[in-house]
Coordinates of C-alpha atoms in Angstrom, one line a residue:
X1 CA 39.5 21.3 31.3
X2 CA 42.3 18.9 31.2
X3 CA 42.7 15.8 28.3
X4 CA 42.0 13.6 31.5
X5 CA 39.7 15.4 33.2
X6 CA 37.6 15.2 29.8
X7 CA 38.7 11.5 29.4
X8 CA 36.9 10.8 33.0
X9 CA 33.9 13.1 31.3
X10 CA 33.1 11.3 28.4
X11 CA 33.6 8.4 30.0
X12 CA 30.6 8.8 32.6
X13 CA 28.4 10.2 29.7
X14 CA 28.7 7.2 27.5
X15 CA 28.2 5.0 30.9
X16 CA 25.3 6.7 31.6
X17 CA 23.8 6.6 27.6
X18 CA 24.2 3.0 27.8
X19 CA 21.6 2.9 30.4
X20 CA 19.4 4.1 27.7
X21 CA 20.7 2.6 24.4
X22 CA 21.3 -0.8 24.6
X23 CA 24.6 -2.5 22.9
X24 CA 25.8 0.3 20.9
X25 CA 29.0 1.6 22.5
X26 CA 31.0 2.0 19.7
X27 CA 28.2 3.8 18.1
X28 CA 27.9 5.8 20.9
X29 CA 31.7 7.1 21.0
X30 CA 31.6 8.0 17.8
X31 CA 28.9 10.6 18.0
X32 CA 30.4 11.7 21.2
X33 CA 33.7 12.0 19.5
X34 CA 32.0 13.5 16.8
X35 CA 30.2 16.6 19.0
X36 CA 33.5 16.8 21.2
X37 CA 35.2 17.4 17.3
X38 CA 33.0 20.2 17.0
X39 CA 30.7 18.9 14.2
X40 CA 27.7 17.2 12.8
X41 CA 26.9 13.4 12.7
X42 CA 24.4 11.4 9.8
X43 CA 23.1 8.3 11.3
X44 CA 22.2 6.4 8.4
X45 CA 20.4 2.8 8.6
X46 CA 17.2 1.0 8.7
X47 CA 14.1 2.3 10.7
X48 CA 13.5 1.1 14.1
X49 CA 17.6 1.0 14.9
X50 CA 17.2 3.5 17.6
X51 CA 18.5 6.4 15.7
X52 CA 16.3 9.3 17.1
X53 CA 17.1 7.3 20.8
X54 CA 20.4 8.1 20.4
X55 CA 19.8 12.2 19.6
X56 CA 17.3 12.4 22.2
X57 CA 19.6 10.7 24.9
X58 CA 22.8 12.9 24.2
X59 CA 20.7 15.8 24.5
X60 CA 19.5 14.7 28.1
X61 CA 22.8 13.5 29.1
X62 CA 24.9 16.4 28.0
X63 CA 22.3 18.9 29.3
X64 CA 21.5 20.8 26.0
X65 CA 18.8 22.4 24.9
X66 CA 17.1 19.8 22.0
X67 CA 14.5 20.1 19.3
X68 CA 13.1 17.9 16.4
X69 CA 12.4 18.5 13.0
X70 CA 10.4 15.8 11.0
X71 CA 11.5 16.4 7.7
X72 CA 8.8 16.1 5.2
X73 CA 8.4 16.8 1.3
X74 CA 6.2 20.1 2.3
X75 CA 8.8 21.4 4.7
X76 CA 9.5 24.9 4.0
X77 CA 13.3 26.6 4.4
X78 CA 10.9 29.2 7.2
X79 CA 9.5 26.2 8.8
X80 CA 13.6 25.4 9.9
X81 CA 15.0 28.6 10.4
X82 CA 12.2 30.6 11.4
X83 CA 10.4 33.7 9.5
X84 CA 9.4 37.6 10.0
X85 CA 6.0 37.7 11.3
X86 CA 3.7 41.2 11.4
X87 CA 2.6 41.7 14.9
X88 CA -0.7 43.4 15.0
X89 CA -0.4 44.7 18.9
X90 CA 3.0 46.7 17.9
X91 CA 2.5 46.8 14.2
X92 CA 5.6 46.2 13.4
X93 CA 7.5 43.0 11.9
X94 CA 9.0 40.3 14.7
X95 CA 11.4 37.6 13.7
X96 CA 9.9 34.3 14.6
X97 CA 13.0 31.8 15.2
X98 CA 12.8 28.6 13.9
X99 CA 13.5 25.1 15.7
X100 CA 17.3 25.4 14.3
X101 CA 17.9 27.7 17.6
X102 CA 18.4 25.3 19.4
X103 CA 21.8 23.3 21.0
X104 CA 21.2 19.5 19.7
X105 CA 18.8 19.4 16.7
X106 CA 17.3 16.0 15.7
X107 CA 16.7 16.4 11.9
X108 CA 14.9 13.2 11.2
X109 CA 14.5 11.5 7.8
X110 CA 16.3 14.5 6.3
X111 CA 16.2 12.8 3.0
X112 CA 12.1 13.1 2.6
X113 CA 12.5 16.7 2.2
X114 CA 13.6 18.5 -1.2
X115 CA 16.8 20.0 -1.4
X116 CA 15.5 23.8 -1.1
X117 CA 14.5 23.1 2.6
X118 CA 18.0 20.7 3.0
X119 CA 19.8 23.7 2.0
X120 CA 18.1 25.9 4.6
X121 CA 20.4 23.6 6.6
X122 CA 23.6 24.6 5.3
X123 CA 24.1 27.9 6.2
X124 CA 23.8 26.5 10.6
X125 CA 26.2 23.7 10.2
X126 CA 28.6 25.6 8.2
X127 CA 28.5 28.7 10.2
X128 CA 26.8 28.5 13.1
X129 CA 24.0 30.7 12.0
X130 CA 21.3 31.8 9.8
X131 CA 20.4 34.8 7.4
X132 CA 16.8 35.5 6.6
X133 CA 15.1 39.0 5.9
X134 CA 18.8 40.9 5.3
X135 CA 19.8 40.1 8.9
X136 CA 22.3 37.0 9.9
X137 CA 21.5 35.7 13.7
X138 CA 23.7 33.3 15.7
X139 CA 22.9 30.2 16.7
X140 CA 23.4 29.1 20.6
X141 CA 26.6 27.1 21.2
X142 CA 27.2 24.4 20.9
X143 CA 25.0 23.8 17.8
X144 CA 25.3 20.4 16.8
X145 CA 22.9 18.4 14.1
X146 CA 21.9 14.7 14.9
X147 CA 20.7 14.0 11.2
X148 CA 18.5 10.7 10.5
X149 CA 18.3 9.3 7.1
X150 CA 16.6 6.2 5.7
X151 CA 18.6 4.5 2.8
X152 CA 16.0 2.1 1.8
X153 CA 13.2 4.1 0.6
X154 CA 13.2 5.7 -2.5
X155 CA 9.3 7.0 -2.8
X156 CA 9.0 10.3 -1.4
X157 CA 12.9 11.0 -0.9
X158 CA 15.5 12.8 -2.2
X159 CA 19.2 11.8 -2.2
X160 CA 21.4 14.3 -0.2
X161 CA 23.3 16.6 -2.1
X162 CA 27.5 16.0 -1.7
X163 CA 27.8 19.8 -0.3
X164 CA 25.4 18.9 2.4
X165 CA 26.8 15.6 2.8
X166 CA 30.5 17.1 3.4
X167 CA 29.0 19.3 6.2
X168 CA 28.4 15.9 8.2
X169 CA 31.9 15.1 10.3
X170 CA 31.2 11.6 10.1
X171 CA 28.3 9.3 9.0
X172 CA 27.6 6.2 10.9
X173 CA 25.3 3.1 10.1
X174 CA 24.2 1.1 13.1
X175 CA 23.2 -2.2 11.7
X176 CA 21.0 -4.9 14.4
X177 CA 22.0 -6.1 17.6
X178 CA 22.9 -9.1 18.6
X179 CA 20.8 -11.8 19.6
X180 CA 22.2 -11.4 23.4
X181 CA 21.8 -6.9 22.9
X182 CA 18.6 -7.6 21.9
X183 CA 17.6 -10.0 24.4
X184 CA 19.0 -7.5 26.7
X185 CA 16.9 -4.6 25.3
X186 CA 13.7 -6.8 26.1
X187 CA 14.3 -7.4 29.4
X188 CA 15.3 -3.7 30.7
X189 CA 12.1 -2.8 28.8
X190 CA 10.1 -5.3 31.0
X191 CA 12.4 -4.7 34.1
X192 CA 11.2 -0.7 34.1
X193 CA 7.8 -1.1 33.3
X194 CA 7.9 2.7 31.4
X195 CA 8.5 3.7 28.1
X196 CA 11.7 5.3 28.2
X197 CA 14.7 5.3 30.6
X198 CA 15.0 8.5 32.7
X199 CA 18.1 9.6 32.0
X200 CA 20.2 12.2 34.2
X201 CA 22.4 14.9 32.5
X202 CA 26.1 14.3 33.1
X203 CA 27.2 17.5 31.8
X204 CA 26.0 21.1 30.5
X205 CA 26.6 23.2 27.4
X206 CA 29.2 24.7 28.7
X207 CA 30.5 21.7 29.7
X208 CA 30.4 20.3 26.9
X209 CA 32.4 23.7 25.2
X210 CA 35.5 22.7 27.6
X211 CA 35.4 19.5 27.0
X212 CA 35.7 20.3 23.1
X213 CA 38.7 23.0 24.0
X214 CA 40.6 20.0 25.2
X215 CA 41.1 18.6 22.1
X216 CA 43.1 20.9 20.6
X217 CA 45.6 20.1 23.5
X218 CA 46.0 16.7 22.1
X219 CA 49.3 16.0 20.2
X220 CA 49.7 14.5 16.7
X221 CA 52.9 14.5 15.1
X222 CA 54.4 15.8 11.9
X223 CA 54.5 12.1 10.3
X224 CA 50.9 11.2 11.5
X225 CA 49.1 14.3 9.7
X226 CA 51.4 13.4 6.4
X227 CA 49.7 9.9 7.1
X228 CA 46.0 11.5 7.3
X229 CA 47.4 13.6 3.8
X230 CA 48.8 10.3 2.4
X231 CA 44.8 8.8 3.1
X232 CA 42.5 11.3 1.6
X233 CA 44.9 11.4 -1.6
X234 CA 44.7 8.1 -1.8
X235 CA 40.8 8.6 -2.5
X236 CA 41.5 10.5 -5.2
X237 CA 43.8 8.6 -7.3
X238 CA 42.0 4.9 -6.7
X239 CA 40.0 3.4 -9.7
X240 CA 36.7 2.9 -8.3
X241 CA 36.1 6.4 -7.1
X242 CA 34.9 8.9 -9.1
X243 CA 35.7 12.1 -6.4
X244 CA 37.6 11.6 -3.6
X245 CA 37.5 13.4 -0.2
X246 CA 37.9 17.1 -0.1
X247 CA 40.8 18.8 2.2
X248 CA 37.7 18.9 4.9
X249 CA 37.8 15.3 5.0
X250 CA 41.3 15.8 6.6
X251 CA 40.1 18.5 9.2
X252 CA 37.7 16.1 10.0
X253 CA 40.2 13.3 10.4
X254 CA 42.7 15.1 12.2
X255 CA 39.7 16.2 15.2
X256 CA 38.0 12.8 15.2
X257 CA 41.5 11.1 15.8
X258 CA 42.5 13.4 18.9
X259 CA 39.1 12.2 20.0
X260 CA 39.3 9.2 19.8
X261 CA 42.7 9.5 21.6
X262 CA 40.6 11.1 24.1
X263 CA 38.7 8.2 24.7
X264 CA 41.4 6.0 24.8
X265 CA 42.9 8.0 27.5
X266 CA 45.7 9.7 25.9
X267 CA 46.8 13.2 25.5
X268 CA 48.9 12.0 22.1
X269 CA 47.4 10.3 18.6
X270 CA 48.7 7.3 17.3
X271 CA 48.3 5.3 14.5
X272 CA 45.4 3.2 14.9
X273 CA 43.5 6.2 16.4
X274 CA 43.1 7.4 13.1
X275 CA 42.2 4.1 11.4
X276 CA 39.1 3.7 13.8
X277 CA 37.5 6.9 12.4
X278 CA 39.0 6.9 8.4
X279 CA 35.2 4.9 7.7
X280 CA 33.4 7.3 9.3
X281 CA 34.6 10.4 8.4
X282 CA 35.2 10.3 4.8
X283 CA 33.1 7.3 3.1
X284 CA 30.3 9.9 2.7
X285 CA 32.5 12.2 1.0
X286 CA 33.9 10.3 -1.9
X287 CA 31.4 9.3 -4.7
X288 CA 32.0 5.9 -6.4
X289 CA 31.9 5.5 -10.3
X290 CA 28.1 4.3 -11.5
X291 CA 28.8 0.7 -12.5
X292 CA 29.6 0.2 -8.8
X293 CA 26.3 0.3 -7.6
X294 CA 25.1 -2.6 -10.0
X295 CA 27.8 -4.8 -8.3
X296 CA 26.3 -3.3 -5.2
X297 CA 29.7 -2.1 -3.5
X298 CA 29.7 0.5 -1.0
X299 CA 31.8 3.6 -0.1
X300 CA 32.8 1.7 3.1
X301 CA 34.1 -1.1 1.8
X302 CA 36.4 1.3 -0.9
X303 CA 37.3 3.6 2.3
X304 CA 38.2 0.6 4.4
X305 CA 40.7 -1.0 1.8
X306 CA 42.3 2.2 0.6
X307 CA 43.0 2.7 4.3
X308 CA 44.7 -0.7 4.9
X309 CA 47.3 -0.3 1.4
X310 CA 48.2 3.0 2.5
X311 CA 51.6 2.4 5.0
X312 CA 51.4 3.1 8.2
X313 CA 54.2 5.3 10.2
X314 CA 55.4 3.2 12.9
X315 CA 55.5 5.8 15.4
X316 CA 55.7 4.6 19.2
X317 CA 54.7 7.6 22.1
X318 CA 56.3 5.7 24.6
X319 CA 59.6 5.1 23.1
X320 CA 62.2 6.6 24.7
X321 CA 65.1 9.2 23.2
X322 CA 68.0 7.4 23.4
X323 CA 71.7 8.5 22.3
X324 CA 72.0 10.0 19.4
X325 CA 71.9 7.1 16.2
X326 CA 70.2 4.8 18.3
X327 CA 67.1 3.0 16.9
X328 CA 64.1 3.3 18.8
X329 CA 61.1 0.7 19.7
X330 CA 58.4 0.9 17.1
X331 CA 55.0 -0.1 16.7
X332 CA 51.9 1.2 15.2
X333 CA 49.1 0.3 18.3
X334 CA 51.6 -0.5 20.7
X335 CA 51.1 2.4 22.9
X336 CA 47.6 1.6 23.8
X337 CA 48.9 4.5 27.1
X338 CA 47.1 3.3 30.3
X339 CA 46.8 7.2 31.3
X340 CA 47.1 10.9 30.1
X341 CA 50.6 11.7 29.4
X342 CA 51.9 14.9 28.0
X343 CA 55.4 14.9 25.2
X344 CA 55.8 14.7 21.5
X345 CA 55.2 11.2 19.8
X346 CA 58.7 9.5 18.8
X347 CA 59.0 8.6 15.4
X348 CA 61.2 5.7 14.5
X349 CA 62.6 4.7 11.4

């Protein structure tokens, strides 16, 4: 598959999501960009947001297999990945897979559960499988982990641990709709007359496997990864963080910026197409020093202004070579590309 021919892809998926979910676009590329990147997404907010809508609906519209797991403090590691049960007809042991063997898991609330059965976890988002009884099985493809968490309960829960939390590509908070969304929402509820939208699968697994191959056939230029290296330092030398990101934080960078080229209908990364995703993909993996919490600032809000002092490479795609000496057109969001093009990104002094 093409960049374009994924381009017109993702953009029916997210057209026909939108049916379901209800002004949340922007929430809804970035988990698409997120599962075209080849990882896992944390949807972090308040209950009610439409959270466990979302994982259901990508599973329907990309055509993958899906299963739920409501995390809980008595969850067992077993009760995710499955356990060796004695068959009396044989008599002999029979591995028993767990909910985890599936394409699109919904982990929901994966805070209420200790951190024995979150590690349990680790093993399938890392790797793509699990090992239980001496024996290491592998997971179908794609594997991707729609993770719910709730940040505003404290009884019962237990805060994530930051090896589990670097596993997640990107975390996302939702926040409320807008008075007009929300009007909206109402009146396609009434309109229906049903529950839930039927929703009709745009794609299939290995769809969605092709779709994820065209992203590595989406250019980024020498300057723009010393940009993405330039970020993720920066998080590691500022004041109010106590860790900064970890070399996956650039990995993760690097994919969710071709995708988001993607959706912008380029074959090249510019820029701003990492400066839409720096938030998402490495707020959850730098920790902030303690007094910060009493003032009540957040990892965002630290992510978002280390991103904006860091200078940006003015680097224009659709400048063209020119003689030798000559200095080129620059701009850091002025190729906004109305369509796929192939060629190396100009860099201009």
């Amino acid at each position: 598959m093409t960049p374009e021919e994924t381009a017109r892809k993702a953009a029916a998926i997210l057209d026909e999501l939108e049916r379901a979910v209800v002004g949340r676009r922007r929430t809804l590329e970035l988990v698409l960009i997120g599962i075209l990147a080849g990882g896992h997404v944390l949807l972090e907010d308040l209950p009610g947001l439409g959270k466990t809508l979302i994982a259901r609906s990508f599973a329907r519209v990309l055509g993958l297999d899906f299963a739920r797991i409501q995390f809980t403090p008595d969850l067992l590691p077993s009760d995710v990945v499955g356990a060796p049960l004695y068959d009396q007809r044989n008599a002999e042991m029979v591995f028993r897979p767990g909910p985890v063997f599936t394409q699109l898991l919904l982990a929901d609330e994966i805070n209420r559960t200790p951190p024995k059965t979150q590690a349990a976890l680790l093993e399938a988002m890392g790797e793509g499988q699990v090992s239980v009884d001496g024996q290491t099985r592998p997971l179908p493809t794609p594997f991707v982990v729609l993770a719910t968490d709730n940040p505003i309960e404290y009884e019962g829960t237990y805060e994530l641990p930051e090896a589990q939390l670097d596993r997640f590509l990107m975390r996302l908070r939702l926040g409320y709709l807008s008075a007009q969304d929300e009007t909206d929402m109402l009146r396609r509820r009434v309109a229906r007359a049903a529950e839930y939208m039927t929703l009709t699968a745009v794609s299939d697994a290995a769809g969605v496997l092709a779709m994820r191959q065209s992203l590595e056939q989406v250019e980024i230029s020498e300057d723009l990864l010393d940009y993405i290296v330039a970020i993720v330092a920066a998080t590691r030398r500022d004041a109010q963080v106590q860790v900064g990101a970890s070399p996956r934080g650039g990995l993760a960078l690097t994919q969710l910026a071709r995708g988001q080229a993607l959706l912008h209908q380029r074959d090249y990364v510019i820029p701003d197409d990492i400066k839409q995703v720096t938030v998402p993909a490495l707020a959850h993996r730098v920790t902030l020093r303690p007094e910060l919490w009493v003032r009540q600032v957040s990892a965002d809000d630290v992510v978002a202004r280390i991103v904006a002092a860091v200078p940006t490479p003015r680097t224009d795609p659709t400048a063209p070579p020119g003689p030798p000496g000559a200095p080129r057109a620059s701009g850091a969001s002025g190729a906004s590309g109305a369509g796929v093009r192939g060629g190396t990104a100009a860099v201009t002094g």
